[in-house]
Coordinates of C-alpha atoms in Angstrom, one line a residue:
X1 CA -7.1 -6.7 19.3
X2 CA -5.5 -3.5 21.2
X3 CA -7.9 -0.9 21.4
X4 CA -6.6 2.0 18.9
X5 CA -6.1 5.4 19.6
X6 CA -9.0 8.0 19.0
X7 CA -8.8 11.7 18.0
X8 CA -10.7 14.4 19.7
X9 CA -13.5 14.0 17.5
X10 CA -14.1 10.5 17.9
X11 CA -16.6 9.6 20.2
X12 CA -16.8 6.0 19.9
X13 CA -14.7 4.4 22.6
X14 CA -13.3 0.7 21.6
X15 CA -15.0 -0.6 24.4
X16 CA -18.2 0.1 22.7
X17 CA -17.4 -2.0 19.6
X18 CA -18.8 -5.4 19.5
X19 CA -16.4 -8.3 20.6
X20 CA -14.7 -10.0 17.4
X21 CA -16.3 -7.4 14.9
X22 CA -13.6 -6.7 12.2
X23 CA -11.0 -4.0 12.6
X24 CA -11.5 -1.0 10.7
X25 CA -9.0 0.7 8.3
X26 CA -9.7 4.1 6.5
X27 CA -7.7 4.3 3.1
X28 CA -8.0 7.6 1.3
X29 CA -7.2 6.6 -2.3
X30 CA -8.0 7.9 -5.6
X31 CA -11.1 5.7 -8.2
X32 CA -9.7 3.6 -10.6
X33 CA -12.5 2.2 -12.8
X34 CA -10.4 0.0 -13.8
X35 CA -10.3 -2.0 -10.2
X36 CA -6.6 -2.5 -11.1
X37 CA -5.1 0.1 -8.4
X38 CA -7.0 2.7 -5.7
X39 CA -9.9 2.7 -3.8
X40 CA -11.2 -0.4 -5.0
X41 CA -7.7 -2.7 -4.9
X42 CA -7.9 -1.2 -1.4
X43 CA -11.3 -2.1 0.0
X44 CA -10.8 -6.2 -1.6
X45 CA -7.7 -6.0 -0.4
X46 CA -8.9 -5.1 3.4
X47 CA -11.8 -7.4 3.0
X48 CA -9.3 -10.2 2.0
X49 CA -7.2 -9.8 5.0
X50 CA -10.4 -9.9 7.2
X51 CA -10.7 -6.2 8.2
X52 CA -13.4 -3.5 7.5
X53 CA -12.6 -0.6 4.6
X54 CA -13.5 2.5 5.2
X55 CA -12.9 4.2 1.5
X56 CA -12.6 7.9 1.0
X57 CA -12.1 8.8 -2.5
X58 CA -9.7 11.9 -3.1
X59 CA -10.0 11.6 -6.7
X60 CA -10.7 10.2 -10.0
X61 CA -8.4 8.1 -11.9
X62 CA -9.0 7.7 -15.4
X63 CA -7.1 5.0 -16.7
X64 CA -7.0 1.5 -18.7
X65 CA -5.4 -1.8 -17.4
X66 CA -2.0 -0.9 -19.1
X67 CA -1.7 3.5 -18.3
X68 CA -3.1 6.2 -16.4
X69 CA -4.0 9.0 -18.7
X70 CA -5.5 11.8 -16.3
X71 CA -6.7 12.5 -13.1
X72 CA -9.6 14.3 -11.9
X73 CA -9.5 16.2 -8.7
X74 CA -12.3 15.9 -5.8
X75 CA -12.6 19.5 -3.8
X76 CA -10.5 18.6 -0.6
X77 CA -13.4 19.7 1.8
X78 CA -15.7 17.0 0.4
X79 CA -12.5 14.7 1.0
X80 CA -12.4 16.1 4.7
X81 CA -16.0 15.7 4.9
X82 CA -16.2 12.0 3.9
X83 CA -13.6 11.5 6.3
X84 CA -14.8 13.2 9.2
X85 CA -18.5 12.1 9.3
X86 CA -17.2 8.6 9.6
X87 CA -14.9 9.0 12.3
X88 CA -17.3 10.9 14.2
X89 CA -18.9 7.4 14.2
X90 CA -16.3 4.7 14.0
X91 CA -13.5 4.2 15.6
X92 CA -10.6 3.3 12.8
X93 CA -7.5 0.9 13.8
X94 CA -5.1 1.8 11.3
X95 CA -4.8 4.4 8.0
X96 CA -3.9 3.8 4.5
X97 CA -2.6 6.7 2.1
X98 CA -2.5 6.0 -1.7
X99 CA -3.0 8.8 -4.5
X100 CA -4.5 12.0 -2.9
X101 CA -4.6 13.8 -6.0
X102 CA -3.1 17.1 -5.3
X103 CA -1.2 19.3 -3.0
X104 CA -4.2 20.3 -2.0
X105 CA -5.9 16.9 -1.1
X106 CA -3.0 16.3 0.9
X107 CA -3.0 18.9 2.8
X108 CA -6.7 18.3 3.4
X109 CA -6.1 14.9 4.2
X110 CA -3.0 15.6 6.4
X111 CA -5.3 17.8 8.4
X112 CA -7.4 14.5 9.9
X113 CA -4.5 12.4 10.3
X114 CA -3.1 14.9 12.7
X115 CA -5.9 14.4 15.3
X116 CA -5.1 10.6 15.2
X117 CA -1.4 10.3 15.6
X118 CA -1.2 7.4 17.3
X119 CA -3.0 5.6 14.9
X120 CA -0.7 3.8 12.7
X121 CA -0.3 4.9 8.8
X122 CA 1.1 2.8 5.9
X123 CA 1.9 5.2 3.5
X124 CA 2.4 4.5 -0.1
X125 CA 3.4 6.3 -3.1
X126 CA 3.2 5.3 -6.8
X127 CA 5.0 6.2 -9.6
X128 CA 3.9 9.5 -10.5
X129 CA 5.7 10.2 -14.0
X130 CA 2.0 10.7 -15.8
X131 CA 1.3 13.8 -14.0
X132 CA 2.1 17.3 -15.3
X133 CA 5.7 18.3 -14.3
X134 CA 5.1 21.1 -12.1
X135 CA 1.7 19.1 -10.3
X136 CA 3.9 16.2 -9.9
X137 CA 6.7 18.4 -8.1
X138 CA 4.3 20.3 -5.9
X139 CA 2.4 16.7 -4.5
X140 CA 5.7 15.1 -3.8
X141 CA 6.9 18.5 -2.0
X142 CA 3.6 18.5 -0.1
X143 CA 3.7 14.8 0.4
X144 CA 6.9 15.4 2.1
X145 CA 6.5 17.9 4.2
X146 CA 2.8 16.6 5.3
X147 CA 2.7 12.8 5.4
X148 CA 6.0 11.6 5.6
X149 CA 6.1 12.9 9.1
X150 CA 2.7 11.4 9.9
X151 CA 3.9 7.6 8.3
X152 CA 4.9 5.2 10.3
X153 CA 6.2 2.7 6.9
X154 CA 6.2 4.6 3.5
X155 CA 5.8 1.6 1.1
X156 CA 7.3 2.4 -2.7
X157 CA 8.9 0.4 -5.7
X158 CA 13.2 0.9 -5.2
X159 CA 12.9 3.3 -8.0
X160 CA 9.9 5.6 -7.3
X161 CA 11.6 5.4 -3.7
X162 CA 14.9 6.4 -4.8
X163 CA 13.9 9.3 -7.0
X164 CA 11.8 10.6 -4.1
X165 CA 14.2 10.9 -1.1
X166 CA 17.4 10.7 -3.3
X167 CA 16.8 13.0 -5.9
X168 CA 20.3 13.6 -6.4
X169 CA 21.7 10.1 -5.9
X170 CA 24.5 10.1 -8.3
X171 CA 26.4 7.0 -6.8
X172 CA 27.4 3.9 -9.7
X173 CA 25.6 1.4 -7.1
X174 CA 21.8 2.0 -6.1
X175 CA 21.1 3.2 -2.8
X176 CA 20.2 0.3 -0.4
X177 CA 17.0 0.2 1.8
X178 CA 18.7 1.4 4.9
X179 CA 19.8 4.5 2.6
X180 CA 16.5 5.5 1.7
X181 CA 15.4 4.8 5.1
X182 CA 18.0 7.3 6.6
X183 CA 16.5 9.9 3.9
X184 CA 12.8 8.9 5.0
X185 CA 13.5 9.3 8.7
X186 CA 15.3 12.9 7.8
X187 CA 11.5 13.7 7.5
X188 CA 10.1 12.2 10.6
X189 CA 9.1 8.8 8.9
X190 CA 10.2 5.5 10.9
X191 CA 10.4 3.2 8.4
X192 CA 10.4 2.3 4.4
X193 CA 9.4 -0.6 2.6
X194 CA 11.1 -0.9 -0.6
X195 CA 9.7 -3.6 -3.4
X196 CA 12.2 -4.5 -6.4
X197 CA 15.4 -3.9 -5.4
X198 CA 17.2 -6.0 -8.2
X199 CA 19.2 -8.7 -7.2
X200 CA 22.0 -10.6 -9.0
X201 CA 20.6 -14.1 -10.7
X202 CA 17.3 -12.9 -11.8
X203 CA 16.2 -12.1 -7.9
X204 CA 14.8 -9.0 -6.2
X205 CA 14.2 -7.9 -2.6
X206 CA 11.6 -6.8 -1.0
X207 CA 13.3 -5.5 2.3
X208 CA 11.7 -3.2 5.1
X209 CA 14.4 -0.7 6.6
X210 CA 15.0 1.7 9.2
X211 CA 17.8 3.9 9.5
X212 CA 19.8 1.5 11.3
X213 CA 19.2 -1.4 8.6
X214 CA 17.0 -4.3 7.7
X215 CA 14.6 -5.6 9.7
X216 CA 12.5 -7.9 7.6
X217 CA 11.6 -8.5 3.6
X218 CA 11.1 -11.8 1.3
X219 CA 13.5 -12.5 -2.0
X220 CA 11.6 -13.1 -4.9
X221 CA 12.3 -14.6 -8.4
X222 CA 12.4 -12.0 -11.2
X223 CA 9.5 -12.4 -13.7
X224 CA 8.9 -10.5 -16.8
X225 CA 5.4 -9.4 -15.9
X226 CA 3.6 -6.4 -15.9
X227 CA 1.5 -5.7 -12.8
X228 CA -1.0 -3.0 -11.5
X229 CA -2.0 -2.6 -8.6
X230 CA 0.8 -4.8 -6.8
X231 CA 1.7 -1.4 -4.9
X232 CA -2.0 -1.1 -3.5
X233 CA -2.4 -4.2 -2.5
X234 CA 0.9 -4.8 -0.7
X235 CA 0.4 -1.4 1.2
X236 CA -3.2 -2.0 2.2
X237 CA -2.8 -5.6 3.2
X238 CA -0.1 -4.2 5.9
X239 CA -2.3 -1.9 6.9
X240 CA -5.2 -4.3 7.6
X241 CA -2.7 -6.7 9.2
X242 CA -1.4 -3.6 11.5
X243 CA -5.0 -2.9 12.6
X244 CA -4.8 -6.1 15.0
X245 CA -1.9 -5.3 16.7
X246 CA 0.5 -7.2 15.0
X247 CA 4.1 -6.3 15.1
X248 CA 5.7 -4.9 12.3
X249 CA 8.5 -6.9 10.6
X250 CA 5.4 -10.0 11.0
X251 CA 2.8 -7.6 9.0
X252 CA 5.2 -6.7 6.4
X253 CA 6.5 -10.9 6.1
X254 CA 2.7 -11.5 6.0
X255 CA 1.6 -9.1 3.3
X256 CA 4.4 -9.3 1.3
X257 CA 3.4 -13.6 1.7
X258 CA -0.5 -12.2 0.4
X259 CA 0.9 -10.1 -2.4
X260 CA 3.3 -13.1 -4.0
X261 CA -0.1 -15.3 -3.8
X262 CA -2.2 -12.5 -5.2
X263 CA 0.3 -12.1 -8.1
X264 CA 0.9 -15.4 -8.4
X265 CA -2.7 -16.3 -9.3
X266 CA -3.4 -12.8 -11.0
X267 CA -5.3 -11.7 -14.4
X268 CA -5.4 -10.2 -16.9
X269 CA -8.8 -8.4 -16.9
X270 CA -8.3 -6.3 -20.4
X271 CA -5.3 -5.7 -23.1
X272 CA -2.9 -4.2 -20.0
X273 CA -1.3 -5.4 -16.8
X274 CA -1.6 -8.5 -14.8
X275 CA -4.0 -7.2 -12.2
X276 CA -3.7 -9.1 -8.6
X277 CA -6.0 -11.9 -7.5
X278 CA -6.5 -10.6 -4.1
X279 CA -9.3 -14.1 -3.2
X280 CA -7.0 -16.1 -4.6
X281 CA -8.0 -18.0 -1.4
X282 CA -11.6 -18.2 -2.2
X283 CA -12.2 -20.2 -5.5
X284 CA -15.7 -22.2 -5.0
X285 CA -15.1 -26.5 -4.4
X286 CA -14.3 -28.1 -7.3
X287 CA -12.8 -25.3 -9.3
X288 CA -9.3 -25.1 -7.4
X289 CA -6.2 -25.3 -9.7
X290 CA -4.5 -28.3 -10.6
X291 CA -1.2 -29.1 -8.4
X292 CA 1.4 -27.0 -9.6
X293 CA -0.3 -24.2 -10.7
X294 CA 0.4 -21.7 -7.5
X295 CA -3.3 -21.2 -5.2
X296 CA -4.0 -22.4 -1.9
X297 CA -6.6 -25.5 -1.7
X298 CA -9.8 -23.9 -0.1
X299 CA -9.8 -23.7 3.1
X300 CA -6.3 -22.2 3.7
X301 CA -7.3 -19.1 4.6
X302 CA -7.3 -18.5 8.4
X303 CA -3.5 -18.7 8.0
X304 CA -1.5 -17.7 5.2
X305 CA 2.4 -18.1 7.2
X306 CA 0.9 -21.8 7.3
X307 CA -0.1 -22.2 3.6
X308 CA 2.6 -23.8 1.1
X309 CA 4.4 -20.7 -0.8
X310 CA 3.0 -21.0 -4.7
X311 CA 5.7 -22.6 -6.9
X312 CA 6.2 -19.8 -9.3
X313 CA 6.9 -15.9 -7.0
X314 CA 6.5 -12.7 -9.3
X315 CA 8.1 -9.4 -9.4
X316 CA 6.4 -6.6 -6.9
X317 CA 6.5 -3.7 -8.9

């Protein structure tokens, strides 16, 4: 594992970490009770993917399985105060942005990313349409101007994505990855990963882009499903996998590899979305599915390039 970079107020050297101990990866994400999306799709997602979570909550979510119906700010000094009295212990490997609830959680929140900047960060952003007009305008200006620069991948559905960078996209056509890339990278952000760009014959891609074009992604078959938390999990699964050093267009092939599974053996937990099965490698003996039905057989879990790819892909959304 290459040692990661520490800020200033960081006083735990790599060197002092025990040999083979996890990596750890600090996600600041909002609570979903639900365990559909947030915090808690990030911390089973990093635990799945064999790193340690280090969750700071910026607010609360409250939502069902199928919608999101409000959200309930945390004051942004207890957010920089969860933060800091960790990392003035414990030396992180890699970042994860979801939800930060409010212009001014980001701003608190961009505040400690700036003392680690060589510490990667997968940024992701969800679709915001159930916030109040002018709150939504002011996080994605604030997002723009504060984390974008600090991102090294901003992870979004082609949509969410588009509306973001490309406001005023008026093209017939879509704008590709490499477009959207272009617009990230105006802002200081290397690259973008886009999920469900819709392909001809029931097909979507899943393509990470810089501004001088692809550089890695997986096609998968449309499938009429509605998912939550399939933006989470992708974006949090790269992040853990970037905490070991791995190079990025093999993170993003692997966690977009762990998402398909995840979905692919997901639930539905309520009367909502099909939430992702993120130990879909970790059924108990004797209670693995039957052949055909899409999970790993137990003990596939050291490699997941190595395992079989489920018969049946769904949709990132």
């Amino acid at each position: 594992m290459n040692a990661p970079q520490t800020g200033p107020e960081d006083h735990t050297a790599a060197e002092d970490q025990d040999a083979g101990s996890p990596a750890c990866v600090m996600s600041f994400n909002a609570n979903d009770a639900s365990g559909a999306s947030g915090i808690g799709a990030d911390i089973a997602t990093i635990a799945a993917m064999g790193a340690h979570a280090l969750p700071v909550v910026t607010s609360l979510l409250i939502r069902d399985s199928a919608e999101v119906f409000e959200s309930h700010e945390i004051d942004a000094e207890a957010v920089i105060d969860q933060a800091r009295s960790v990392l003035e212990d414990i030396t992180i490997a890699s970042w994860k942005v979801g939800f930060l609830g409010s212009a001014e959680g980001i701003s608190a929140v961009a505040e400690i990313l700036s003392d680690y900047t060589d510490t990667p960060l997968v940024s992701y952003l969800p679709n915001l349409s159930w916030m109040d007009e002018d709150a939504q305008m002011a996080y994605l200006d604030a997002f723009r101007e504060l984390i974008l620069p600090a991102s090294q991948v901003l992870v979004g559905n082609h949509k969410t994505l588009t509306d973001f960078l490309l406001p005023e996209w008026d093209a017939e056509r879509s704008p590709s990855a490499r477009e959207l890339a272009v617009a990230a990278a105006e802002h200081g952000c290397a690259y973008v990963l886009v999920t469900g760009v819709q392909l001809p014959d029931q097909f979507i891609d899943n393509v990470l882009a810089s501004p001088q074009g692809a550089v890695a992604g997986e096609r998968f078959e449309r499938f009429e499903a509605s998912f939550v938390g399939a933006g989470d999990t992708l974006s949090a699964a790269l992040a853990a996998i970037l905490s070991t050093g791995t190079a990025l267009d093999v993170a993003v092939s692997e966690a977009l590899s762990f998402l398909d599974q995840a979905l692919d053996s997901g639930f539905r937990p309520g009367m909502g979305g099909v939430v992702p099965d993120r130990f879909f490698w970790a059924l108990p003996p004797g209670e693995q599915p039957a052949e055909g039905e899409g999970a790993p057989a137990e003990g596939d879990i050291t490699d997941l390039n190595e395992q079989l790819p489920p018969p049946h892909t769904r949709n990132v959304h």
